[in-house]
Structures are given as structure tokens and as C-alpha cells.
Amino acid sequence: MAMALTLLFLAVGTFKPMAAWHWLDIAGEGGTAALAGYWAHLVIGSRPGGRVTLWLAGGLTVVMLGNWADCLDEIFIKNSTIVSLKWIESVLTPLGMMAVTWGMLLWREEQVALSAHMSKRERLFRDHRVLDRTTQVANSDYLLQQITLEHARNPLAPCALVLVDLHSFHQIVRNYCQAECDRVLLAVAHQLLLNLRHRDLLCRYAGHRFVVLMPDTGLAESQRMGAQLCSMVEAMRFHTLQDNARVAINARMACAVANTQAQSLLTALNAAVEELDAPTQVPVSQAI
Amino acid sequence: MLRCYDSATALIPASHQPALVLEFAHSQGLGAADVLLGTGWHNVEAIKADTSIPDTLLKPAQYLRLLANTQRTLGGDELAFTLGRQLLPGHFGAASHALLQAPSLRRTLELLAKHASRLSPLLVPHFRVEDGTAMVVWTDACGLGSLRSFVVHMQMAALVAMCHWRAGQRLPWTFCFNRTAPRNTAQLEVHLGTRLRFGCQVDAMLIHTNWLDQPWPFAGETHRPAASRASERAAEQEHLPRSLLGTLYEHLVTHARCMPALEEAAQNFDLSPATLKRRLAQEGTHYQAELDQVRSHVALRLMYFQGYDNDAVAQHLGYYDAANFRRSFKRWTGLTPSLFRDALGRLSPVV
């Protein structure tokens, strides 16, 4: 783009005589442009993709172009009938500055939301709008995006989904306050994270159900790992904050290999765990 | 004279549902000042001091504002469900006691409908049994505006969670929603269940009638008929007003066959037509909209349960001919009856 801008100036402008060049201005504006470009490069290189990166890097690139246009202005005399060049100079830099500022604000929001240990909670790209408030792991929106991404990345490799359901959670809700329920979910999320491989992704699907995305994993292996995760959750000794009573947590799971129909697959997994507690007292005459 | 409440009637004791919302907000680290903003309920010091919340009566509009504030501050789509599952049977006096004593699903639903002003002041449950299916249809108790979906989810979650607890198992409800399918159904699936139907023109929960009279396991331990009768009597003696919109809905359902006019409905409430018009306008609706809603619900029920064709429904609802009914149905639902029947065919059997 910087090259295109140079060519544009070359096409519509003529060189100023060397004597009229203000070297200090050229160095200042050219230097600013070069640094802004370098910053954009740094931002893109050091952050996962997403909204914040886009605004920061995009803004810095626009600032770079604005300053580059300023710098070229020192070298060329523009044809005064072309208004667009003037426009480029005066509008690009402030626009870029605003974009960077907006990116910074989003970044600040993101930093508040993110905790330190993120390796199993985010994969491939970052978008802090999808973090679950209670457990600080990703939510179902992020999961759906990740399944699509994973499929696009490697359509042939199997990618397993394991749904972990805390099926006694409704009793915990009846017996304890909201804060204790949230602590149970947080504790379970931590326990699951500790028992995952580095390439796995943990999401809180909704309520008392978690989903683990396991890339490059077949159905049999995911079943084995799912059973292991459930037994790790059940082996936890969770104690309430108020009276140190032990709360028993029961977990069970269902798993499947992901396909392109992510939402309907997840619905099927949820229906599968519901089937597990198929009514113990089905009315005899029930006709389904 | 029928006493009815609307969104500007002081009805809900602050220590009931509003206190639960505040407690929830507090558990999530929200400031009381944030969630009380604009509710006109200012006794923040009493709440902070954790003393008993003074039992002032709040208007439904204030309760709604409290919910809107909490939802806005917390964000996400989970609040309606986590809050909802704590709402029933609740600690709302005699009505909650009566609900807690109910020995079966049938009695629970009857009590819920009877004491709706206390147990579910924003959304009225209408309980009805038809052709092997028990239905709870939820309609607005007052103007809910943009919070309608939120309140529907909240009350459905409340009923589902209470039945799960009392029955000792998840009941196989089917859920009908008067909205298009959301992009992400995770919360609905986990908190309600996977039998979700969208674009139904009505918000309702359906279950096979076989579940209605199953004795609930708790009943053996806690159900004492004398205590149950006593709490039901106590609940009746509260003589709470019923919701204006809910009562109008029931009146119109009963008289749906004869195209009831505004004047007759107003007479039923001992109001002048102008006053009824004004009170409906306050709730963001008008008589024709309410009548259309009732007639579409009746038409859907006849088509779904009785298998009526357009002629039969038109005749039942007092239309001159099927073509007129067809036009009206299209206006209510955006679909022709035949298209809707196709959609129903794909849905069935729902229970």
C-alpha cells in the first residue's frame, strides 16, 4: 500500500528541487511511518487473531500510511487539481489514531477478562467476548467457532467432542447458595483443565455441562479419556466455604466425532446424556 | 368487580422475587446501586446491612426494571436460567407452601395457575389438558417489551427445575417458542431440555398426561393432606388481584367463538371501554392484538389436537368462510394455515 501511495504521488506530482527539501521533516515523518509499520508487524506477530489485534494492527497501518503520505509531500509538489491526495494526508493519521485508541480500549477490557493460565482455554484465536464469567473458560459460541476452525484446518483428521455432565448439580443448587454453585463449577473446570492434554480445549457449554474439544482423537480414545475425566471429577473432594461440608459431585459423559454440523451434533450429545437418566418410573401406558 | 393488576400496580413484596434477584446480583459481585438504578426502589442501606428487606410492595414494572438492569450488567444469556431455577416454589408465603405440599404434577400446575399473581407475577401460566397432552401456555401478565424472551426463559426454567426436584427426575417436557430458533441453543438445551420447537406462535410447555398423576416421591414424606389444605386455604385468603392481560386472555378464550367486542370485554371487567383501551395501551398493546393472539392460539389448538381443516376452524371461530379465516391466519402468523399444518406435521409427535 505504501508502494501504491508512492506511485500515486509519482504519477500526479513532480519532484521538488532538492534544495527545497526539509530534511528534518522528511526524517521525522518517514521515521514515524517506519516505526508505525514496525509496531503493526509486532502486534500481528505477538498476538492471536481477533477483534483487538485487528483494530490495533489496522490502526497502526493506517497511521503508517498517513505519515508516509506526509513524508512524500515533502518530496513532491502535488498537482493542485487533485484533491484526493490532500485528503489522504489530513484524514488518514487521525483515523488511524482513533482506530488504535479503540483497539487499546478493547485490549484493556480483554486484559481484565483474561486470567493467566489460558493454554487449554483458548486455541488458535482470541476473542474475550466468549469467556464464561463463572469458570473463566470459553463458552459455547467459542466452541462452535473452534469446531469449524478445526475442521477447516484439517478436514480429514478425526476431532472428538466429549460432553461432561454434572448430573447431581440440581441438588447442589437446591442445597447451597449461588456463590457455592459457582465455586463448584470453577473447581470442576480447574480439575478438568489439569487432566487435559495441551492441544485439548475446554469449554463450558452451558449450566452444568462442559465440552472438551480433542483434535486428532478418535472415538475410542475420546471415550477412554472422557471416562477418565469423569472419574477425576468424582474423585474431587469439594468443600463448601461456609461450613466445610463435603459436596459430592457426580459426572457422566457422552462423546462423538465432530463433523460440520456442530450445533446439531452438540444437541445430539445433550440428548444422549438426557437419555442416561431416562425416567425411572416411565408410566406404563406411555406411548412414544 | 374484578380486581386486576397491571404493570403500575404495587403488588410484589420486595422480599419475594426482587430480593432473590438482588441476592443473585450480590453473589455475582454486582453493586446494589447498579441493579437498582431507575427502579425507584432506593432502600439500599437496608439491603447492604443485610437486615431483612423492608416489605414494601413493588410494581411489576419495577421488578422488570430490576431484571433488565441485572441482565444488562451481567451480559450473556445464562442469567434467565440460573435465576429462574431458584424461583419456584420460592419463599412467597402461603402460595409457596401450598406448592411445596403438592403431591403430583397436576396439582402443582393447578396451584401455579391459581396463584400466578404471587408465584409468577410477570408471566401468566394457563394450564389445560387436551387429547392426552397437558399444556402450560405462558402469556404476558403485563407489557414485557424487549425482556419478553428473558422472562419466558426464566419462568420455564423455574417450572422445569421445580418439577425435576419434586419428581426426582427430569420430566420429558416439549417446549414451544413464539420466536425463531436462536443461533446458539446451548442454554436452552442444558437448562430446559433438547425437545425444543421454534416458530410455534405460542410459548408453551407440553407433556404427556400420564405424568400428571404420578405420585411424586417426596409426597410420601411431606404430603400431609391437612397441612396441604391449610396452606391452600391460606393462599386463597390472600385475595390477590389477577393480571389484567391474563384475565382478558382467559375471557377471550372462553368467548373466542363469537368474536367478542371490546365493549363486552370491558363490561366483564366493570370498566368503560375507554378505560380498558387506556389500560391496554399502558401495557403496550391494544384490544385487537390481544384478540388476534387468542384466536391464533385457539386455531392452532384446533388444528393440532383436533385435526380441524380451514373450514372447521373458520366455522368454530365465527368466520364467514374459510378464505376470510385464511387471510386472518396469515396476518397473525405470517404463514398460511396449510404451510403451518405442514410445519406441525414435521413436529409431531411432540410428546
PDB file of C-alpha atoms in Angstrom, chain A residues 128-226:
ATOM      1  CA  HIS A 128     -12.561 -12.226  25.021  1.00  0.00           C
ATOM      2  CA  ARG A 129     -16.291 -11.811  24.453  1.00  0.00           C
ATOM      3  CA  VAL A 130     -16.589 -15.580  24.559  1.00  0.00           C
ATOM      4  CA  LEU A 131     -15.138 -16.204  28.026  1.00  0.00           C
ATOM      5  CA  ASP A 132     -17.563 -17.623  30.559  1.00  0.00           C
ATOM      6  CA  ARG A 133     -17.888 -15.344  33.550  1.00  0.00           C
ATOM      7  CA  THR A 134     -18.121 -18.038  36.209  1.00  0.00           C
ATOM      8  CA  THR A 135     -15.444 -20.519  35.184  1.00  0.00           C
ATOM      9  CA  GLN A 136     -13.162 -18.367  33.025  1.00  0.00           C
ATOM     10  CA  VAL A 137     -13.118 -20.974  30.291  1.00  0.00           C
ATOM     11  CA  ALA A 138     -14.548 -20.424  26.826  1.00  0.00           C
ATOM     12  CA  ASN A 139     -18.304 -20.625  26.220  1.00  0.00           C
ATOM     13  CA  SER A 140     -20.380 -22.456  23.626  1.00  0.00           C
ATOM     14  CA  ASP A 141     -20.058 -19.694  20.989  1.00  0.00           C
ATOM     15  CA  TYR A 142     -16.294 -20.130  21.044  1.00  0.00           C
ATOM     16  CA  LEU A 143     -16.668 -23.901  20.946  1.00  0.00           C
ATOM     17  CA  LEU A 144     -18.776 -23.704  17.783  1.00  0.00           C
ATOM     18  CA  GLN A 145     -16.205 -21.415  16.144  1.00  0.00           C
ATOM     19  CA  GLN A 146     -13.371 -23.731  17.152  1.00  0.00           C
ATOM     20  CA  ILE A 147     -15.060 -26.840  15.768  1.00  0.00           C
ATOM     21  CA  THR A 148     -15.435 -25.050  12.435  1.00  0.00           C
ATOM     22  CA  LEU A 149     -11.823 -23.835  12.528  1.00  0.00           C
ATOM     23  CA  GLU A 150     -10.519 -27.261  13.448  1.00  0.00           C
ATOM     24  CA  HIS A 151     -12.454 -28.806  10.597  1.00  0.00           C
ATOM     25  CA  ALA A 152     -11.147 -26.212   8.137  1.00  0.00           C
ATOM     26  CA  ARG A 153      -7.578 -26.740   9.376  1.00  0.00           C
ATOM     27  CA  ASN A 154      -7.600 -30.461   8.859  1.00  0.00           C
ATOM     28  CA  PRO A 155     -10.790 -31.880   7.319  1.00  0.00           C
ATOM     29  CA  LEU A 156      -9.509 -35.453   7.373  1.00  0.00           C
ATOM     30  CA  ALA A 157      -8.258 -35.795  10.954  1.00  0.00           C
ATOM     31  CA  PRO A 158     -10.884 -37.010  13.430  1.00  0.00           C
ATOM     32  CA  CYS A 159     -11.728 -34.477  16.109  1.00  0.00           C
ATOM     33  CA  ALA A 160     -13.609 -35.713  19.149  1.00  0.00           C
ATOM     34  CA  LEU A 161     -16.121 -33.882  21.360  1.00  0.00           C
ATOM     35  CA  VAL A 162     -16.617 -35.067  24.930  1.00  0.00           C
ATOM     36  CA  LEU A 163     -19.585 -33.702  26.866  1.00  0.00           C
ATOM     37  CA  VAL A 164     -19.200 -33.888  30.644  1.00  0.00           C
ATOM     38  CA  ASP A 165     -22.479 -33.535  32.555  1.00  0.00           C
ATOM     39  CA  LEU A 166     -22.629 -32.936  36.329  1.00  0.00           C
ATOM     40  CA  HIS A 167     -25.946 -34.674  36.773  1.00  0.00           C
ATOM     41  CA  SER A 168     -26.378 -34.153  40.505  1.00  0.00           C
ATOM     42  CA  PHE A 169     -25.910 -30.420  40.100  1.00  0.00           C
ATOM     43  CA  HIS A 170     -29.626 -29.655  40.520  1.00  0.00           C
ATOM     44  CA  GLN A 171     -29.382 -30.967  44.082  1.00  0.00           C
ATOM     45  CA  ILE A 172     -26.396 -28.746  44.782  1.00  0.00           C
ATOM     46  CA  VAL A 173     -28.458 -25.815  43.507  1.00  0.00           C
ATOM     47  CA  ARG A 174     -31.278 -26.675  45.927  1.00  0.00           C
ATOM     48  CA  ASN A 175     -28.976 -27.136  48.916  1.00  0.00           C
ATOM     49  CA  TYR A 176     -26.418 -24.368  48.554  1.00  0.00           C
ATOM     50  CA  CYS A 177     -26.306 -20.710  47.655  1.00  0.00           C
ATOM     51  CA  GLN A 178     -25.420 -19.322  44.235  1.00  0.00           C
ATOM     52  CA  ALA A 179     -21.837 -18.494  45.238  1.00  0.00           C
ATOM     53  CA  GLU A 180     -21.201 -22.125  46.278  1.00  0.00           C
ATOM     54  CA  CYS A 181     -22.685 -23.388  42.996  1.00  0.00           C
ATOM     55  CA  ASP A 182     -20.354 -21.092  41.076  1.00  0.00           C
ATOM     56  CA  ARG A 183     -17.406 -22.363  43.144  1.00  0.00           C
ATOM     57  CA  VAL A 184     -18.326 -25.964  42.308  1.00  0.00           C
ATOM     58  CA  LEU A 185     -18.311 -25.125  38.587  1.00  0.00           C
ATOM     59  CA  LEU A 186     -14.991 -23.303  38.907  1.00  0.00           C
ATOM     60  CA  ALA A 187     -13.451 -26.230  40.793  1.00  0.00           C
ATOM     61  CA  VAL A 188     -14.673 -28.714  38.191  1.00  0.00           C
ATOM     62  CA  ALA A 189     -13.307 -26.518  35.385  1.00  0.00           C
ATOM     63  CA  HIS A 190      -9.890 -26.452  37.109  1.00  0.00           C
ATOM     64  CA  GLN A 191      -9.926 -30.202  37.663  1.00  0.00           C
ATOM     65  CA  LEU A 192     -10.778 -30.810  34.006  1.00  0.00           C
ATOM     66  CA  LEU A 193      -8.060 -28.397  32.833  1.00  0.00           C
ATOM     67  CA  LEU A 194      -5.461 -30.228  34.929  1.00  0.00           C
ATOM     68  CA  ASN A 195      -6.370 -33.509  33.277  1.00  0.00           C
ATOM     69  CA  LEU A 196      -6.329 -32.389  29.655  1.00  0.00           C
ATOM     70  CA  ARG A 197      -3.603 -32.612  27.053  1.00  0.00           C
ATOM     71  CA  HIS A 198      -2.139 -29.346  25.806  1.00  0.00           C
ATOM     72  CA  ARG A 199      -3.899 -29.488  22.478  1.00  0.00           C
ATOM     73  CA  ASP A 200      -7.369 -30.016  24.007  1.00  0.00           C
ATOM     74  CA  LEU A 201      -9.803 -27.173  24.522  1.00  0.00           C
ATOM     75  CA  LEU A 202     -12.201 -26.941  27.479  1.00  0.00           C
ATOM     76  CA  CYS A 203     -15.458 -25.017  27.121  1.00  0.00           C
ATOM     77  CA  ARG A 204     -18.393 -24.525  29.441  1.00  0.00           C
ATOM     78  CA  TYR A 205     -21.250 -25.465  27.141  1.00  0.00           C
ATOM     79  CA  ALA A 206     -23.957 -24.072  29.449  1.00  0.00           C
ATOM     80  CA  GLY A 207     -25.092 -24.565  33.033  1.00  0.00           C
ATOM     81  CA  HIS A 208     -23.574 -27.739  34.454  1.00  0.00           C
ATOM     82  CA  ARG A 209     -22.254 -29.167  31.192  1.00  0.00           C
ATOM     83  CA  PHE A 210     -18.719 -28.848  29.840  1.00  0.00           C
ATOM     84  CA  VAL A 211     -17.449 -29.858  26.412  1.00  0.00           C
ATOM     85  CA  VAL A 212     -13.856 -30.820  25.626  1.00  0.00           C
ATOM     86  CA  LEU A 213     -12.698 -30.481  22.031  1.00  0.00           C
ATOM     87  CA  MET A 214      -9.997 -33.097  21.336  1.00  0.00           C
ATOM     88  CA  PRO A 215      -8.248 -32.565  17.991  1.00  0.00           C
ATOM     89  CA  ASP A 216      -6.690 -35.589  16.234  1.00  0.00           C
ATOM     90  CA  THR A 217      -8.517 -38.000  18.519  1.00  0.00           C
ATOM     91  CA  GLY A 218     -10.654 -40.975  17.543  1.00  0.00           C
ATOM     92  CA  LEU A 219     -13.900 -42.072  19.160  1.00  0.00           C
ATOM     93  CA  ALA A 220     -12.436 -44.935  21.205  1.00  0.00           C
ATOM     94  CA  GLU A 221      -9.683 -42.787  22.647  1.00  0.00           C
ATOM     95  CA  SER A 222     -12.093 -39.967  23.462  1.00  0.00           C
ATOM     96  CA  GLN A 223     -14.365 -42.425  25.280  1.00  0.00           C
ATOM     97  CA  ARG A 224     -11.472 -43.609  27.371  1.00  0.00           C
ATOM     98  CA  MET A 225     -10.384 -40.066  28.138  1.00  0.00           C
ATOM     99  CA  GLY A 226     -13.951 -38.967  28.859  1.00  0.00           C
TER     100      GLY A 226
END
